[in-house]
Amino acid sequence: MSPLDKGIPQLRGQDGEGSVQVQLDTADQIEGAKVFAVYGKGGIGKSTTSSNLSAAFSKMGKRVLQIGCDPKHDSTFTLTGRLIPTVIDILKEVDFHPEELRAEDFVFEGYGGVKCVEAGGPPAGTGCGGYVVGQTVKLLKQHHLLEDTDVVIFDVLGDVVCGGFAAPLQHADRALIVTANDFDSIYAMNRIIAAVEAKSSNYKVRLAGCVANRSKDTNEVDRYCETVGFNRLAHLPDLDAIRRSRLKKKTLFEMDLDDDIAAVQAEYIRLAQTLWAGTDPLAPKSLPDREIFDLLGFD
């Protein structure tokens, strides 16, 4: 048996015990708002999904805060129409003295009144993304920016390979996974399910379901979900209109209306309504690697 086939470790004790992971300070917990963490394979469309979901929540009259957790800080650019400064960049300017910052230094308003924050990240190969997420939430709380917020969306980079990547799960009520109808995306989804399983032993986070993105069909996604006890909440096909919206630095709700745009707008509104109403706290069991290969038809 390969070591990778043994499943996730059984974690005991406090989060971060016996590793370099950082336990969440209870003073930094986000209260009052519904918090969602969006995960998925790199390049799968998490930022597109997050931004349009934020816009959909705003259409419902909700006060939304989106936090981009990627060093390339492009999570919110379709909401703001530009790349905004990151929290780390702003902190560097004041020699990491957060008391010198004003809210308007790192929070920017985007489409539909969505508040936009880009956490940024440490230089390549140094530091930890978990630290960056933690500092961002602390700043937001210090400036009372979470008190008038109904929905917080963390847009998290790539696959979950360490505690830093998983840090937003410490704050989230539900994790949402963006996938596609292919092996690599489903493999990444399986690892994210394992990460949520690990974090849920110490935190309130549970899985909401997945979004099939950039996919004509959903048969492979649905087969995986049926096997592990997971749910597909939405399906967004591979439409050129979605690609064009990114090039125009706009959300889908700002694009000229045609049948395709109307359909994806409706799907995002439906997804936002589903999440706001509340989803069952799913706890699927991730599959060992070999079982995913067998499930998806590899010889």
PDB file of C-alpha atoms in Angstrom, residues 125-224:
ATOM      1  CA  GLY A 125       9.256  30.468  -1.063  1.00  0.00           C
ATOM      2  CA  THR A 126       9.078  32.377   2.216  1.00  0.00           C
ATOM      3  CA  GLY A 127       6.539  32.784   4.971  1.00  0.00           C
ATOM      4  CA  CYS A 128       3.072  31.275   5.214  1.00  0.00           C
ATOM      5  CA  GLY A 129      -0.270  32.153   3.671  1.00  0.00           C
ATOM      6  CA  GLY A 130      -1.958  31.388   6.980  1.00  0.00           C
ATOM      7  CA  TYR A 131      -0.169  34.311   8.614  1.00  0.00           C
ATOM      8  CA  VAL A 132      -1.385  36.639   5.873  1.00  0.00           C
ATOM      9  CA  VAL A 133      -5.004  35.511   6.269  1.00  0.00           C
ATOM     10  CA  GLY A 134      -4.761  35.919  10.037  1.00  0.00           C
ATOM     11  CA  GLN A 135      -3.374  39.454   9.810  1.00  0.00           C
ATOM     12  CA  THR A 136      -6.077  40.423   7.333  1.00  0.00           C
ATOM     13  CA  VAL A 137      -8.907  39.241   9.589  1.00  0.00           C
ATOM     14  CA  LYS A 138      -7.325  41.009  12.580  1.00  0.00           C
ATOM     15  CA  LEU A 139      -7.216  44.281  10.647  1.00  0.00           C
ATOM     16  CA  LEU A 140     -10.832  43.902   9.561  1.00  0.00           C
ATOM     17  CA  LYS A 141     -11.907  43.322  13.153  1.00  0.00           C
ATOM     18  CA  GLN A 142      -9.818  46.187  14.520  1.00  0.00           C
ATOM     19  CA  HIS A 143     -11.546  48.544  12.097  1.00  0.00           C
ATOM     20  CA  HIS A 144     -14.991  47.065  12.866  1.00  0.00           C
ATOM     21  CA  LEU A 145     -15.468  46.180   9.210  1.00  0.00           C
ATOM     22  CA  LEU A 146     -17.097  42.832   9.945  1.00  0.00           C
ATOM     23  CA  GLU A 147     -19.866  44.267  12.089  1.00  0.00           C
ATOM     24  CA  ASP A 148     -21.916  45.548   9.139  1.00  0.00           C
ATOM     25  CA  THR A 149     -21.353  42.536   6.906  1.00  0.00           C
ATOM     26  CA  ASP A 150     -23.814  39.768   6.057  1.00  0.00           C
ATOM     27  CA  VAL A 151     -21.585  37.551   3.903  1.00  0.00           C
ATOM     28  CA  VAL A 152     -17.804  36.997   3.868  1.00  0.00           C
ATOM     29  CA  ILE A 153     -16.251  35.078   0.972  1.00  0.00           C
ATOM     30  CA  PHE A 154     -12.653  33.842   1.151  1.00  0.00           C
ATOM     31  CA  ASP A 155     -11.243  33.094  -2.321  1.00  0.00           C
ATOM     32  CA  VAL A 156      -8.358  30.703  -1.622  1.00  0.00           C
ATOM     33  CA  LEU A 157      -5.511  29.816  -3.958  1.00  0.00           C
ATOM     34  CA  GLY A 158      -5.008  26.363  -5.452  1.00  0.00           C
ATOM     35  CA  ASP A 159      -4.889  22.993  -3.750  1.00  0.00           C
ATOM     36  CA  VAL A 160      -4.749  22.573   0.035  1.00  0.00           C
ATOM     37  CA  VAL A 161      -1.215  21.373   0.719  1.00  0.00           C
ATOM     38  CA  CYS A 162      -0.497  22.850   4.155  1.00  0.00           C
ATOM     39  CA  GLY A 163      -2.062  24.542   7.152  1.00  0.00           C
ATOM     40  CA  GLY A 164      -1.484  27.969   5.617  1.00  0.00           C
ATOM     41  CA  PHE A 165      -3.698  27.199   2.651  1.00  0.00           C
ATOM     42  CA  ALA A 166      -6.320  25.787   5.014  1.00  0.00           C
ATOM     43  CA  ALA A 167      -6.349  28.808   7.353  1.00  0.00           C
ATOM     44  CA  PRO A 168      -9.611  30.294   5.945  1.00  0.00           C
ATOM     45  CA  LEU A 169     -11.334  27.063   7.016  1.00  0.00           C
ATOM     46  CA  GLN A 170     -10.781  28.191  10.618  1.00  0.00           C
ATOM     47  CA  HIS A 171     -13.157  31.093   9.977  1.00  0.00           C
ATOM     48  CA  ALA A 172     -15.672  29.573   7.563  1.00  0.00           C
ATOM     49  CA  ASP A 173     -19.125  28.133   8.201  1.00  0.00           C
ATOM     50  CA  ARG A 174     -19.132  26.325   4.876  1.00  0.00           C
ATOM     51  CA  ALA A 175     -16.516  25.419   2.274  1.00  0.00           C
ATOM     52  CA  LEU A 176     -17.478  25.475  -1.394  1.00  0.00           C
ATOM     53  CA  ILE A 177     -15.357  23.584  -3.940  1.00  0.00           C
ATOM     54  CA  VAL A 178     -15.072  24.656  -7.580  1.00  0.00           C
ATOM     55  CA  THR A 179     -14.309  21.742  -9.849  1.00  0.00           C
ATOM     56  CA  ALA A 180     -14.603  20.586 -13.454  1.00  0.00           C
ATOM     57  CA  ASN A 181     -15.667  17.339 -15.062  1.00  0.00           C
ATOM     58  CA  ASP A 182     -12.119  15.960 -15.274  1.00  0.00           C
ATOM     59  CA  PHE A 183      -9.719  13.840 -13.240  1.00  0.00           C
ATOM     60  CA  ASP A 184      -7.309  16.555 -12.067  1.00  0.00           C
ATOM     61  CA  SER A 185     -10.078  18.789 -10.747  1.00  0.00           C
ATOM     62  CA  ILE A 186     -11.827  15.944  -8.951  1.00  0.00           C
ATOM     63  CA  TYR A 187      -8.516  14.758  -7.494  1.00  0.00           C
ATOM     64  CA  ALA A 188      -7.948  18.261  -6.069  1.00  0.00           C
ATOM     65  CA  MET A 189     -11.529  18.297  -4.759  1.00  0.00           C
ATOM     66  CA  ASN A 190     -10.871  15.019  -2.958  1.00  0.00           C
ATOM     67  CA  ARG A 191      -7.829  16.548  -1.187  1.00  0.00           C
ATOM     68  CA  ILE A 192      -9.866  19.597  -0.184  1.00  0.00           C
ATOM     69  CA  ILE A 193     -12.536  17.326   1.287  1.00  0.00           C
ATOM     70  CA  ALA A 194      -9.775  15.655   3.318  1.00  0.00           C
ATOM     71  CA  ALA A 195      -8.560  19.068   4.538  1.00  0.00           C
ATOM     72  CA  VAL A 196     -12.059  20.092   5.646  1.00  0.00           C
ATOM     73  CA  GLU A 197     -12.431  16.734   7.358  1.00  0.00           C
ATOM     74  CA  ALA A 198      -9.248  17.468   9.314  1.00  0.00           C
ATOM     75  CA  LYS A 199     -10.204  21.038  10.229  1.00  0.00           C
ATOM     76  CA  SER A 200     -13.775  20.142  11.198  1.00  0.00           C
ATOM     77  CA  SER A 201     -12.506  18.271  14.257  1.00  0.00           C
ATOM     78  CA  ASN A 202     -11.614  21.607  15.875  1.00  0.00           C
ATOM     79  CA  TYR A 203     -13.648  24.191  13.959  1.00  0.00           C
ATOM     80  CA  LYS A 204     -17.264  24.702  12.874  1.00  0.00           C
ATOM     81  CA  VAL A 205     -16.517  24.495   9.138  1.00  0.00           C
ATOM     82  CA  ARG A 206     -18.413  21.919   7.099  1.00  0.00           C
ATOM     83  CA  LEU A 207     -18.756  21.360   3.369  1.00  0.00           C
ATOM     84  CA  ALA A 208     -21.625  22.958   1.452  1.00  0.00           C
ATOM     85  CA  GLY A 209     -21.057  21.224  -1.887  1.00  0.00           C
ATOM     86  CA  CYS A 210     -19.339  21.799  -5.197  1.00  0.00           C
ATOM     87  CA  VAL A 211     -19.791  23.889  -8.323  1.00  0.00           C
ATOM     88  CA  ALA A 212     -19.109  22.256 -11.686  1.00  0.00           C
ATOM     89  CA  ASN A 213     -17.400  25.039 -13.648  1.00  0.00           C
ATOM     90  CA  ARG A 214     -16.201  25.285 -17.255  1.00  0.00           C
ATOM     91  CA  SER A 215     -17.857  21.947 -17.969  1.00  0.00           C
ATOM     92  CA  LYS A 216     -20.250  20.876 -20.709  1.00  0.00           C
ATOM     93  CA  ASP A 217     -21.205  17.752 -18.739  1.00  0.00           C
ATOM     94  CA  THR A 218     -21.203  16.832 -15.049  1.00  0.00           C
ATOM     95  CA  ASN A 219     -21.250  13.030 -15.196  1.00  0.00           C
ATOM     96  CA  GLU A 220     -17.801  12.491 -13.633  1.00  0.00           C
ATOM     97  CA  VAL A 221     -18.422  15.074 -10.907  1.00  0.00           C
ATOM     98  CA  ASP A 222     -21.803  13.544 -10.124  1.00  0.00           C
ATOM     99  CA  ARG A 223     -20.346  10.040 -10.016  1.00  0.00           C
ATOM    100  CA  TYR A 224     -17.717  11.138  -7.505  1.00  0.00           C
TER     101      TYR A 224
END
